[in-house]
Amino acid sequence: MTNQVWTVGRILKWTENYFKEKGIESPRLDAEVLLAHVLKQERIYLYVHFDEPMEAEELAAYRECIKKRVMHVPVAHILGEKEFMGLTFKVTADTLVPRPDTEILVQAAVDRLRSLQESGAGAEKLHIADIGTGTGAICLSILHYLEGTMADTVDISPAARAVAEENAEALGLKDRVTFHTGNLLQPLQGMTFAAILSNPPYIPEKDIEALAPEVRLKEPHTALSGGKDGLDFYRRLAKDAPAMLTDGGFMALEVGIHQAEDVAKLAKANPLITETEILPDYAGIDRVVVAWRNRPEKMQAEPAEDTGDNEKAENAGTEED
Ligand code: SAH
């Protein structure tokens, strides 16, 4: 970048080419998102200001963003935030960037918790737990969209917990959530919940090196690795979480590709679990396993369905949504 006049249009074109050269996956989009961020404008602004010259300070700030992006720092980390469920979450290098797939888990939980509230099966205030909370994306969205809910969250990373606390404050939800630092369900011993939710680390150890550098190098390893076969956290949750569910409560877990059947099996191996559902994501990949501890009668799958069968339970769940 020399001292010619850099207009919005020119700098975008230059950056797009540079990102392309450096193997960045969506060069134009990233160039625009970062520039809009530097200019504190919406992306659409760029299109009607192509000929506008950039100020020296803006150029310097944009150059910093470009440098980070070609080092494969995720856009969300450069921006310091990510939109999830229509809400803005602060993200840092200590937190997983919330993924659109996780909205499936949130939506499934909100639907079922609402039905529980309507059927009167839950206590006056439904209490939920979010295990491995990261930015707090899961539980804070649920609290935001569902009145009459309270949450406890756990993360093993104190730095992630601090980010989740900031997000709770920013979203005006601080009074409805209690944060814990610790190992899975351990800090919640003796408590019971209408729902226990988790998007735990689930990448099989050997698959981590094949992930995009943005994920492999820049997202926290503790947020990714699910042990040898990726199922370590599900084994522990399936064993211990059902005893912490109130009668009529459920556990909802996000799973990785090809893990849903195995995770449903792990859940069903716990005698307290009476029914499971498997829900697909937008791409048709099985993404969420719901495991019920005595699903309330009004919320049962169709009587004709064999509720012990995953596929049928999945259909019933989809119809209900
Ligand atoms: N719930 C967030 C983050 C998921 S990433 C989201 O969906 O976007 C998984 C999270 O689990 C990370 O924040 C990681 O720090 C946390 N974690 C890893 N091992 C853990 C353990 N043993 N106990 C509690 N949390 C753990």
mmCIF file of C-alpha atoms and ligand atoms in Angstrom:
data_model
loop_
_atom_site.group_PDB
_atom_site.id
_atom_site.type_symbol
_atom_site.label_atom_id
_atom_site.label_comp_id
_atom_site.label_asym_id
_atom_site.label_seq_id
_atom_site.Cartn_x
_atom_site.Cartn_y
_atom_site.Cartn_z
ATOM 1 C CA MET A 1 0.000 0.000 0.000
ATOM 2 C CA THR A 2 1.794 3.136 -1.232
ATOM 3 C CA ASN A 3 0.783 6.747 -0.733
ATOM 4 C CA GLN A 4 -1.655 6.915 -3.649
ATOM 5 C CA VAL A 5 -5.224 7.784 -2.752
ATOM 6 C CA TRP A 6 -6.938 4.739 -1.356
ATOM 7 C CA THR A 7 -10.667 4.817 -1.890
ATOM 8 C CA VAL A 8 -13.058 2.333 -0.343
ATOM 9 C CA GLY A 9 -13.467 0.571 -3.695
ATOM 10 C CA ARG A 10 -9.736 0.364 -4.402
ATOM 11 C CA ILE A 11 -8.744 -0.887 -0.999
ATOM 12 C CA LEU A 12 -11.454 -3.542 -1.099
ATOM 13 C CA LYS A 13 -10.243 -4.831 -4.465
ATOM 14 C CA TRP A 14 -6.631 -4.820 -3.276
ATOM 15 C CA THR A 15 -7.497 -6.659 -0.068
ATOM 16 C CA GLU A 16 -9.657 -9.198 -1.858
ATOM 17 C CA ASN A 17 -6.738 -10.086 -4.147
ATOM 18 C CA TYR A 18 -4.286 -10.212 -1.277
ATOM 19 C CA PHE A 19 -6.556 -12.504 0.773
ATOM 20 C CA LYS A 20 -7.032 -14.726 -2.300
ATOM 21 C CA GLU A 21 -3.273 -15.002 -2.709
ATOM 22 C CA LYS A 22 -2.931 -15.940 0.939
ATOM 23 C CA GLY A 23 -5.543 -18.693 0.686
ATOM 24 C CA ILE A 24 -8.261 -17.028 2.758
ATOM 25 C CA GLU A 25 -11.508 -18.855 2.097
ATOM 26 C CA SER A 26 -13.963 -15.984 1.538
ATOM 27 C CA PRO A 27 -11.659 -13.113 0.475
ATOM 28 C CA ARG A 28 -14.243 -10.555 -0.649
ATOM 29 C CA LEU A 29 -16.655 -11.097 2.208
ATOM 30 C CA ASP A 30 -13.899 -10.909 4.814
ATOM 31 C CA ALA A 31 -12.449 -7.756 3.202
ATOM 32 C CA GLU A 32 -15.851 -6.090 3.372
ATOM 33 C CA VAL A 33 -16.761 -7.224 6.880
ATOM 34 C CA LEU A 34 -13.442 -5.986 8.242
ATOM 35 C CA LEU A 35 -13.605 -2.673 6.431
ATOM 36 C CA ALA A 36 -17.169 -2.057 7.584
ATOM 37 C CA HIS A 37 -15.955 -2.777 11.112
ATOM 38 C CA VAL A 38 -13.081 -0.263 10.833
ATOM 39 C CA LEU A 39 -15.399 2.390 9.405
ATOM 40 C CA LYS A 40 -18.079 1.562 12.021
ATOM 41 C CA GLN A 41 -20.650 1.159 9.271
ATOM 42 C CA GLU A 42 -22.906 -1.563 7.858
ATOM 43 C CA ARG A 43 -21.512 -3.454 4.858
ATOM 44 C CA ILE A 44 -24.071 -1.823 2.550
ATOM 45 C CA TYR A 45 -22.411 1.536 3.275
ATOM 46 C CA LEU A 46 -19.311 0.409 1.369
ATOM 47 C CA TYR A 47 -21.270 -0.052 -1.846
ATOM 48 C CA VAL A 48 -22.510 3.507 -1.930
ATOM 49 C CA HIS A 49 -19.149 4.976 -0.893
ATOM 50 C CA PHE A 50 -16.779 3.216 -3.292
ATOM 51 C CA ASP A 51 -15.184 6.509 -4.340
ATOM 52 C CA GLU A 52 -14.727 7.848 -0.828
ATOM 53 C CA PRO A 53 -11.051 8.291 0.144
ATOM 54 C CA MET A 54 -9.949 6.588 3.353
ATOM 55 C CA GLU A 55 -8.468 8.599 6.221
ATOM 56 C CA ALA A 56 -4.911 7.730 7.271
ATOM 57 C CA GLU A 57 -6.116 6.422 10.645
ATOM 58 C CA GLU A 58 -8.733 4.232 9.024
ATOM 59 C CA LEU A 59 -6.130 2.830 6.661
ATOM 60 C CA ALA A 60 -3.798 2.051 9.534
ATOM 61 C CA ALA A 61 -6.559 0.298 11.483
ATOM 62 C CA TYR A 62 -7.621 -1.672 8.411
ATOM 63 C CA ARG A 63 -4.024 -2.706 7.741
ATOM 64 C CA GLU A 64 -3.878 -4.210 11.249
ATOM 65 C CA CYS A 65 -7.019 -6.231 10.535
ATOM 66 C CA ILE A 66 -5.597 -7.461 7.221
ATOM 67 C CA LYS A 67 -2.380 -8.548 8.905
ATOM 68 C CA LYS A 68 -4.297 -10.573 11.479
ATOM 69 C CA ARG A 69 -6.601 -12.152 8.920
ATOM 70 C CA VAL A 70 -3.715 -13.454 6.774
ATOM 71 C CA MET A 71 -2.341 -15.024 9.961
ATOM 72 C CA HIS A 72 -5.649 -16.960 9.921
ATOM 73 C CA VAL A 73 -7.145 -15.165 12.896
ATOM 74 C CA PRO A 74 -10.910 -15.744 12.519
ATOM 75 C CA VAL A 75 -12.924 -12.675 11.518
ATOM 76 C CA ALA A 76 -14.975 -12.955 14.726
ATOM 77 C CA HIS A 77 -11.785 -12.736 16.804
ATOM 78 C CA ILE A 78 -10.653 -9.626 14.918
ATOM 79 C CA LEU A 79 -14.047 -8.009 15.355
ATOM 80 C CA GLY A 80 -14.231 -9.224 18.953
ATOM 81 C CA GLU A 81 -17.826 -10.284 18.485
ATOM 82 C CA LYS A 82 -20.163 -12.690 16.740
ATOM 83 C CA GLU A 83 -23.877 -12.656 16.106
ATOM 84 C CA PHE A 84 -25.769 -15.708 17.372
ATOM 85 C CA MET A 85 -29.563 -16.131 17.617
ATOM 86 C CA GLY A 86 -29.893 -12.468 16.653
ATOM 87 C CA LEU A 87 -27.811 -11.383 19.668
ATOM 88 C CA THR A 88 -24.258 -10.042 19.784
ATOM 89 C CA PHE A 89 -21.721 -12.044 21.782
ATOM 90 C CA LYS A 90 -18.260 -10.914 22.728
ATOM 91 C CA VAL A 91 -15.653 -13.496 21.661
ATOM 92 C CA THR A 92 -11.954 -13.737 22.426
ATOM 93 C CA ALA A 93 -9.153 -16.191 21.679
ATOM 94 C CA ASP A 94 -10.287 -18.042 24.845
ATOM 95 C CA THR A 95 -13.744 -18.833 23.543
ATOM 96 C CA LEU A 96 -15.088 -20.899 20.688
ATOM 97 C CA VAL A 97 -16.792 -18.683 18.109
ATOM 98 C CA PRO A 98 -20.515 -19.579 18.350
ATOM 99 C CA ARG A 99 -21.558 -21.507 15.219
ATOM 100 C CA PRO A 100 -24.867 -21.266 13.345
ATOM 101 C CA ASP A 101 -25.364 -25.046 13.875
ATOM 102 C CA THR A 102 -25.646 -24.452 17.596
ATOM 103 C CA GLU A 103 -28.812 -22.449 16.969
ATOM 104 C CA ILE A 104 -30.506 -25.837 16.340
ATOM 105 C CA LEU A 105 -29.741 -26.851 19.923
ATOM 106 C CA VAL A 106 -30.984 -23.526 21.286
ATOM 107 C CA GLN A 107 -34.197 -23.656 19.265
ATOM 108 C CA ALA A 108 -34.863 -27.265 20.307
ATOM 109 C CA ALA A 109 -34.326 -26.375 23.952
ATOM 110 C CA VAL A 110 -36.506 -23.259 23.803
ATOM 111 C CA ASP A 111 -39.370 -25.207 22.154
ATOM 112 C CA ARG A 112 -39.244 -28.005 24.711
ATOM 113 C CA LEU A 113 -38.830 -25.736 27.715
ATOM 114 C CA ARG A 114 -41.787 -23.661 26.531
ATOM 115 C CA SER A 115 -43.899 -26.815 26.224
ATOM 116 C CA LEU A 116 -42.814 -27.819 29.721
ATOM 117 C CA GLN A 117 -43.866 -24.399 31.015
ATOM 118 C CA GLU A 118 -47.215 -24.641 29.226
ATOM 119 C CA SER A 119 -47.898 -28.173 30.411
ATOM 120 C CA GLY A 120 -47.143 -27.082 33.957
ATOM 121 C CA ALA A 121 -44.709 -29.973 34.281
ATOM 122 C CA GLY A 122 -41.837 -27.811 35.457
ATOM 123 C CA ALA A 123 -41.507 -25.815 38.621
ATOM 124 C CA GLU A 124 -42.605 -22.136 38.491
ATOM 125 C CA LYS A 125 -39.176 -21.120 37.284
ATOM 126 C CA LEU A 126 -37.403 -23.574 34.992
ATOM 127 C CA HIS A 127 -33.791 -24.041 35.877
ATOM 128 C CA ILE A 128 -31.295 -24.980 33.153
ATOM 129 C CA ALA A 129 -27.593 -25.860 33.095
ATOM 130 C CA ASP A 130 -25.144 -25.125 30.255
ATOM 131 C CA ILE A 131 -22.005 -27.258 30.434
ATOM 132 C CA GLY A 132 -18.941 -25.892 28.612
ATOM 133 C CA THR A 133 -20.534 -22.499 28.181
ATOM 134 C CA GLY A 134 -17.770 -20.675 26.246
ATOM 135 C CA THR A 135 -19.200 -17.249 25.395
ATOM 136 C CA GLY A 136 -22.458 -18.245 27.091
ATOM 137 C CA ALA A 137 -24.152 -18.337 23.684
ATOM 138 C CA ILE A 138 -26.450 -21.274 24.473
ATOM 139 C CA CYS A 139 -27.766 -20.398 27.888
ATOM 140 C CA LEU A 140 -27.874 -16.633 27.404
ATOM 141 C CA SER A 141 -29.949 -16.965 24.218
ATOM 142 C CA ILE A 142 -32.350 -19.296 25.995
ATOM 143 C CA LEU A 143 -32.711 -16.883 28.908
ATOM 144 C CA HIS A 144 -33.216 -14.015 26.466
ATOM 145 C CA TYR A 145 -35.963 -15.780 24.509
ATOM 146 C CA LEU A 146 -37.698 -17.522 27.406
ATOM 147 C CA GLU A 147 -39.054 -15.650 30.406
ATOM 148 C CA GLY A 148 -39.231 -17.564 33.654
ATOM 149 C CA THR A 149 -35.939 -19.398 33.214
ATOM 150 C CA MET A 150 -32.753 -19.363 35.294
ATOM 151 C CA ALA A 151 -29.377 -20.859 34.450
ATOM 152 C CA ASP A 152 -26.174 -22.236 35.913
ATOM 153 C CA THR A 153 -23.174 -22.442 33.604
ATOM 154 C CA VAL A 154 -19.891 -24.308 33.917
ATOM 155 C CA ASP A 155 -16.660 -23.931 31.978
ATOM 156 C CA ILE A 156 -13.260 -25.316 32.811
ATOM 157 C CA SER A 157 -11.649 -22.155 31.456
ATOM 158 C CA PRO A 158 -11.740 -19.146 33.808
ATOM 159 C CA ALA A 159 -11.040 -16.898 30.814
ATOM 160 C CA ALA A 160 -14.115 -18.223 28.974
ATOM 161 C CA ARG A 161 -16.195 -17.758 32.104
ATOM 162 C CA ALA A 162 -15.121 -14.111 32.279
ATOM 163 C CA VAL A 163 -16.265 -13.560 28.683
ATOM 164 C CA ALA A 164 -19.596 -15.297 29.385
ATOM 165 C CA GLU A 165 -20.086 -13.035 32.409
ATOM 166 C CA GLU A 166 -19.476 -9.960 30.300
ATOM 167 C CA ASN A 167 -21.991 -11.192 27.766
ATOM 168 C CA ALA A 168 -24.583 -11.794 30.480
ATOM 169 C CA GLU A 169 -24.066 -8.241 31.699
ATOM 170 C CA ALA A 170 -24.305 -6.760 28.197
ATOM 171 C CA LEU A 171 -27.503 -8.690 27.474
ATOM 172 C CA GLY A 172 -29.079 -7.644 30.777
ATOM 173 C CA LEU A 173 -29.258 -11.248 32.016
ATOM 174 C CA LYS A 174 -26.825 -11.159 34.904
ATOM 175 C CA ASP A 175 -29.450 -11.694 37.596
ATOM 176 C CA ARG A 176 -30.697 -14.904 36.024
ATOM 177 C CA VAL A 177 -27.438 -16.774 35.658
ATOM 178 C CA THR A 178 -24.803 -18.203 38.008
ATOM 179 C CA PHE A 179 -21.319 -18.921 36.669
ATOM 180 C CA HIS A 180 -19.059 -21.738 37.811
ATOM 181 C CA THR A 181 -15.517 -22.667 36.866
ATOM 182 C CA GLY A 182 -14.895 -26.401 37.005
ATOM 183 C CA ASN A 183 -15.055 -29.822 35.452
ATOM 184 C CA LEU A 184 -18.351 -30.656 33.707
ATOM 185 C CA LEU A 185 -21.139 -31.325 36.258
ATOM 186 C CA GLN A 186 -18.859 -31.283 39.272
ATOM 187 C CA PRO A 187 -19.646 -27.699 40.455
ATOM 188 C CA LEU A 188 -23.397 -28.428 40.235
ATOM 189 C CA GLN A 189 -23.492 -31.470 42.524
ATOM 190 C CA GLY A 190 -26.719 -31.648 44.531
ATOM 191 C CA MET A 191 -28.662 -29.437 42.110
ATOM 192 C CA THR A 192 -31.398 -30.490 39.668
ATOM 193 C CA PHE A 193 -32.431 -28.995 36.339
ATOM 194 C CA ALA A 194 -35.320 -29.107 33.874
ATOM 195 C CA ALA A 195 -32.722 -29.166 31.110
ATOM 196 C CA ILE A 196 -28.999 -29.830 30.915
ATOM 197 C CA LEU A 197 -27.517 -28.495 27.694
ATOM 198 C CA SER A 198 -24.083 -28.878 26.237
ATOM 199 C CA ASN A 199 -22.098 -28.347 23.090
ATOM 200 C CA PRO A 200 -18.993 -30.075 24.417
ATOM 201 C CA PRO A 201 -15.674 -30.506 22.617
ATOM 202 C CA TYR A 202 -16.348 -33.348 20.161
ATOM 203 C CA ILE A 203 -13.633 -33.468 17.505
ATOM 204 C CA PRO A 204 -11.803 -36.822 17.490
ATOM 205 C CA GLU A 205 -8.152 -36.129 18.373
ATOM 206 C CA LYS A 206 -6.834 -37.415 15.030
ATOM 207 C CA ASP A 207 -9.167 -35.129 13.025
ATOM 208 C CA ILE A 208 -7.907 -31.911 14.613
ATOM 209 C CA GLU A 209 -4.932 -31.496 12.320
ATOM 210 C CA ALA A 210 -7.213 -31.603 9.267
ATOM 211 C CA LEU A 211 -9.279 -28.634 10.504
ATOM 212 C CA ALA A 212 -8.906 -25.201 8.869
ATOM 213 C CA PRO A 213 -6.007 -23.208 10.384
ATOM 214 C CA GLU A 214 -8.536 -20.649 11.684
ATOM 215 C CA VAL A 215 -9.966 -23.367 13.929
ATOM 216 C CA ARG A 216 -6.930 -25.564 14.581
ATOM 217 C CA LEU A 217 -4.516 -22.763 15.458
ATOM 218 C CA LYS A 218 -6.716 -19.974 16.729
ATOM 219 C CA GLU A 219 -9.555 -21.550 18.659
ATOM 220 C CA PRO A 220 -8.873 -22.997 22.121
ATOM 221 C CA HIS A 221 -7.818 -26.664 22.035
ATOM 222 C CA THR A 222 -9.909 -27.304 25.194
ATOM 223 C CA ALA A 223 -12.973 -26.276 23.175
ATOM 224 C CA LEU A 224 -12.273 -28.760 20.384
ATOM 225 C CA SER A 225 -10.845 -32.093 21.447
ATOM 226 C CA GLY A 226 -13.303 -34.784 22.467
ATOM 227 C CA GLY A 227 -10.646 -37.442 23.044
ATOM 228 C CA LYS A 228 -9.717 -40.396 20.873
ATOM 229 C CA ASP A 229 -13.144 -40.995 19.274
ATOM 230 C CA GLY A 230 -14.627 -37.573 20.090
ATOM 231 C CA LEU A 231 -17.154 -39.086 22.499
ATOM 232 C CA ASP A 232 -15.380 -38.621 25.861
ATOM 233 C CA PHE A 233 -17.623 -35.805 27.082
ATOM 234 C CA TYR A 234 -20.827 -37.544 25.976
ATOM 235 C CA ARG A 235 -19.858 -40.653 27.955
ATOM 236 C CA ARG A 236 -19.410 -38.606 31.105
ATOM 237 C CA LEU A 237 -22.556 -36.525 30.587
ATOM 238 C CA ALA A 238 -24.697 -39.578 29.729
ATOM 239 C CA LYS A 239 -23.533 -41.275 32.899
ATOM 240 C CA ASP A 240 -23.983 -38.393 35.339
ATOM 241 C CA ALA A 241 -26.427 -35.798 33.936
ATOM 242 C CA PRO A 242 -29.710 -37.813 33.978
ATOM 243 C CA ALA A 243 -29.636 -38.123 37.779
ATOM 244 C CA MET A 244 -29.504 -34.301 37.897
ATOM 245 C CA LEU A 245 -32.633 -33.858 35.747
ATOM 246 C CA THR A 246 -36.007 -33.232 37.333
ATOM 247 C CA ASP A 247 -38.685 -35.755 36.388
ATOM 248 C CA GLY A 248 -39.917 -34.759 32.922
ATOM 249 C CA GLY A 249 -36.654 -32.972 32.147
ATOM 250 C CA PHE A 250 -34.240 -33.481 29.286
ATOM 251 C CA MET A 251 -30.639 -33.285 28.276
ATOM 252 C CA ALA A 252 -29.859 -31.773 24.847
ATOM 253 C CA LEU A 253 -26.422 -32.250 23.341
ATOM 254 C CA GLU A 254 -24.920 -30.919 20.144
ATOM 255 C CA VAL A 255 -22.980 -33.632 18.329
ATOM 256 C CA GLY A 256 -20.464 -33.805 15.497
ATOM 257 C CA ILE A 257 -21.016 -35.502 12.163
ATOM 258 C CA HIS A 258 -21.835 -39.254 12.465
ATOM 259 C CA GLN A 259 -21.971 -39.091 16.269
ATOM 260 C CA ALA A 260 -25.731 -38.803 16.860
ATOM 261 C CA GLU A 261 -26.569 -42.531 16.921
ATOM 262 C CA ASP A 262 -23.666 -43.299 19.237
ATOM 263 C CA VAL A 263 -24.560 -40.467 21.582
ATOM 264 C CA ALA A 264 -28.247 -41.490 21.647
ATOM 265 C CA LYS A 265 -27.096 -45.013 22.501
ATOM 266 C CA LEU A 266 -24.879 -43.724 25.310
ATOM 267 C CA ALA A 267 -27.837 -41.750 26.697
ATOM 268 C CA LYS A 268 -30.199 -44.712 26.467
ATOM 269 C CA ALA A 269 -27.706 -46.877 28.313
ATOM 270 C CA ASN A 270 -28.571 -44.793 31.381
ATOM 271 C CA PRO A 271 -31.696 -46.418 32.903
ATOM 272 C CA LEU A 272 -33.129 -42.992 33.835
ATOM 273 C CA ILE A 273 -33.433 -42.052 30.144
ATOM 274 C CA THR A 274 -36.761 -43.176 28.708
ATOM 275 C CA GLU A 275 -36.690 -41.617 25.245
ATOM 276 C CA THR A 276 -34.319 -39.942 22.817
ATOM 277 C CA GLU A 277 -34.757 -37.715 19.774
ATOM 278 C CA ILE A 278 -32.265 -36.872 17.032
ATOM 279 C CA LEU A 279 -32.623 -33.526 15.266
ATOM 280 C CA PRO A 280 -30.953 -32.518 11.987
ATOM 281 C CA ASP A 281 -29.258 -29.188 11.190
ATOM 282 C CA TYR A 282 -29.970 -26.997 8.133
ATOM 283 C CA ALA A 283 -27.711 -29.182 5.997
ATOM 284 C CA GLY A 284 -29.597 -32.336 7.021
ATOM 285 C CA ILE A 285 -26.788 -33.590 9.265
ATOM 286 C CA ASP A 286 -27.920 -35.081 12.598
ATOM 287 C CA ARG A 287 -26.810 -32.386 15.004
ATOM 288 C CA VAL A 288 -28.658 -32.599 18.316
ATOM 289 C CA VAL A 289 -29.535 -35.484 20.621
ATOM 290 C CA VAL A 290 -32.312 -34.905 23.131
ATOM 291 C CA ALA A 291 -32.603 -37.441 25.946
ATOM 292 C CA TRP A 292 -35.652 -37.372 28.231
ATOM 293 C CA ARG A 293 -36.055 -38.448 31.797
ATOM 294 C CA ASN A 294 -39.755 -39.398 31.631
ATOM 295 C CA ARG A 295 -41.048 -37.097 28.935
ATOM 296 C CA PRO A 296 -44.356 -35.601 30.126
ATOM 297 C CA GLU A 297 -47.398 -37.301 28.598
ATOM 298 C CA LYS A 298 -48.623 -34.262 26.640
ATOM 299 C CA MET A 299 -45.220 -33.994 24.976
ATOM 300 C CA GLN A 300 -44.894 -37.655 23.999
ATOM 301 C CA ALA A 301 -44.383 -38.651 20.376
ATOM 302 C CA GLU A 302 -47.482 -39.887 18.459
ATOM 303 C CA PRO A 303 -49.007 -42.987 20.137
ATOM 304 C CA ALA A 304 -48.474 -45.063 16.977
ATOM 305 C CA GLU A 305 -44.755 -44.380 17.080
ATOM 306 C CA ASP A 306 -42.354 -46.674 18.822
ATOM 307 C CA THR A 307 -40.691 -44.080 20.999
ATOM 308 C CA GLY A 308 -37.747 -46.330 21.655
ATOM 309 C CA ASP A 309 -36.752 -46.010 18.016
ATOM 310 C CA ASN A 310 -34.512 -43.078 17.225
ATOM 311 C CA GLU A 311 -35.615 -42.487 13.684
ATOM 312 C CA LYS A 312 -39.266 -42.321 14.581
ATOM 313 C CA ALA A 313 -38.617 -40.222 17.606
ATOM 314 C CA GLU A 314 -36.678 -37.889 15.339
ATOM 315 C CA ASN A 315 -39.670 -37.494 13.023
ATOM 316 C CA ALA A 316 -41.952 -36.861 15.934
ATOM 317 C CA GLY A 317 -39.601 -34.194 17.191
ATOM 318 C CA THR A 318 -39.430 -32.537 13.803
ATOM 319 C CA GLU A 319 -43.212 -32.470 13.433
ATOM 320 C CA GLU A 320 -43.523 -30.898 16.786
ATOM 321 C CA ASP A 321 -41.115 -28.047 15.987
HETATM 322 N N1 SAH B 1 -21.173 -23.576 24.469
HETATM 323 C C1 SAH B 1 -20.308 -22.775 23.628
HETATM 324 C C2 SAH B 1 -18.862 -23.269 23.655
HETATM 325 C C3 SAH B 1 -18.649 -24.679 23.217
HETATM 326 S S1 SAH B 1 -16.940 -25.109 23.129
HETATM 327 C C4 SAH B 1 -20.861 -22.753 22.215
HETATM 328 O O1 SAH B 1 -21.659 -23.619 21.886
HETATM 329 O O2 SAH B 1 -20.471 -21.894 21.424
HETATM 330 C C5 SAH B 1 -16.744 -26.197 24.489
HETATM 331 C C6 SAH B 1 -16.478 -25.495 25.812
HETATM 332 O O3 SAH B 1 -16.294 -26.525 26.795
HETATM 333 C C7 SAH B 1 -15.211 -24.654 25.847
HETATM 334 O O4 SAH B 1 -15.531 -23.356 26.302
HETATM 335 C C8 SAH B 1 -14.279 -25.370 26.838
HETATM 336 O O5 SAH B 1 -13.496 -24.499 27.626
HETATM 337 C C9 SAH B 1 -15.279 -26.123 27.696
HETATM 338 N N2 SAH B 1 -14.751 -27.326 28.353
HETATM 339 C C10 SAH B 1 -13.809 -28.196 27.893
HETATM 340 N N3 SAH B 1 -13.602 -29.186 28.781
HETATM 341 C C11 SAH B 1 -14.413 -28.935 29.835
HETATM 342 C C12 SAH B 1 -14.640 -29.604 31.084
HETATM 343 N N4 SAH B 1 -13.998 -30.712 31.414
HETATM 344 N N5 SAH B 1 -15.535 -29.058 31.938
HETATM 345 C C13 SAH B 1 -16.198 -27.915 31.622
HETATM 346 N N6 SAH B 1 -16.014 -27.252 30.455
HETATM 347 C C14 SAH B 1 -15.153 -27.750 29.571
#
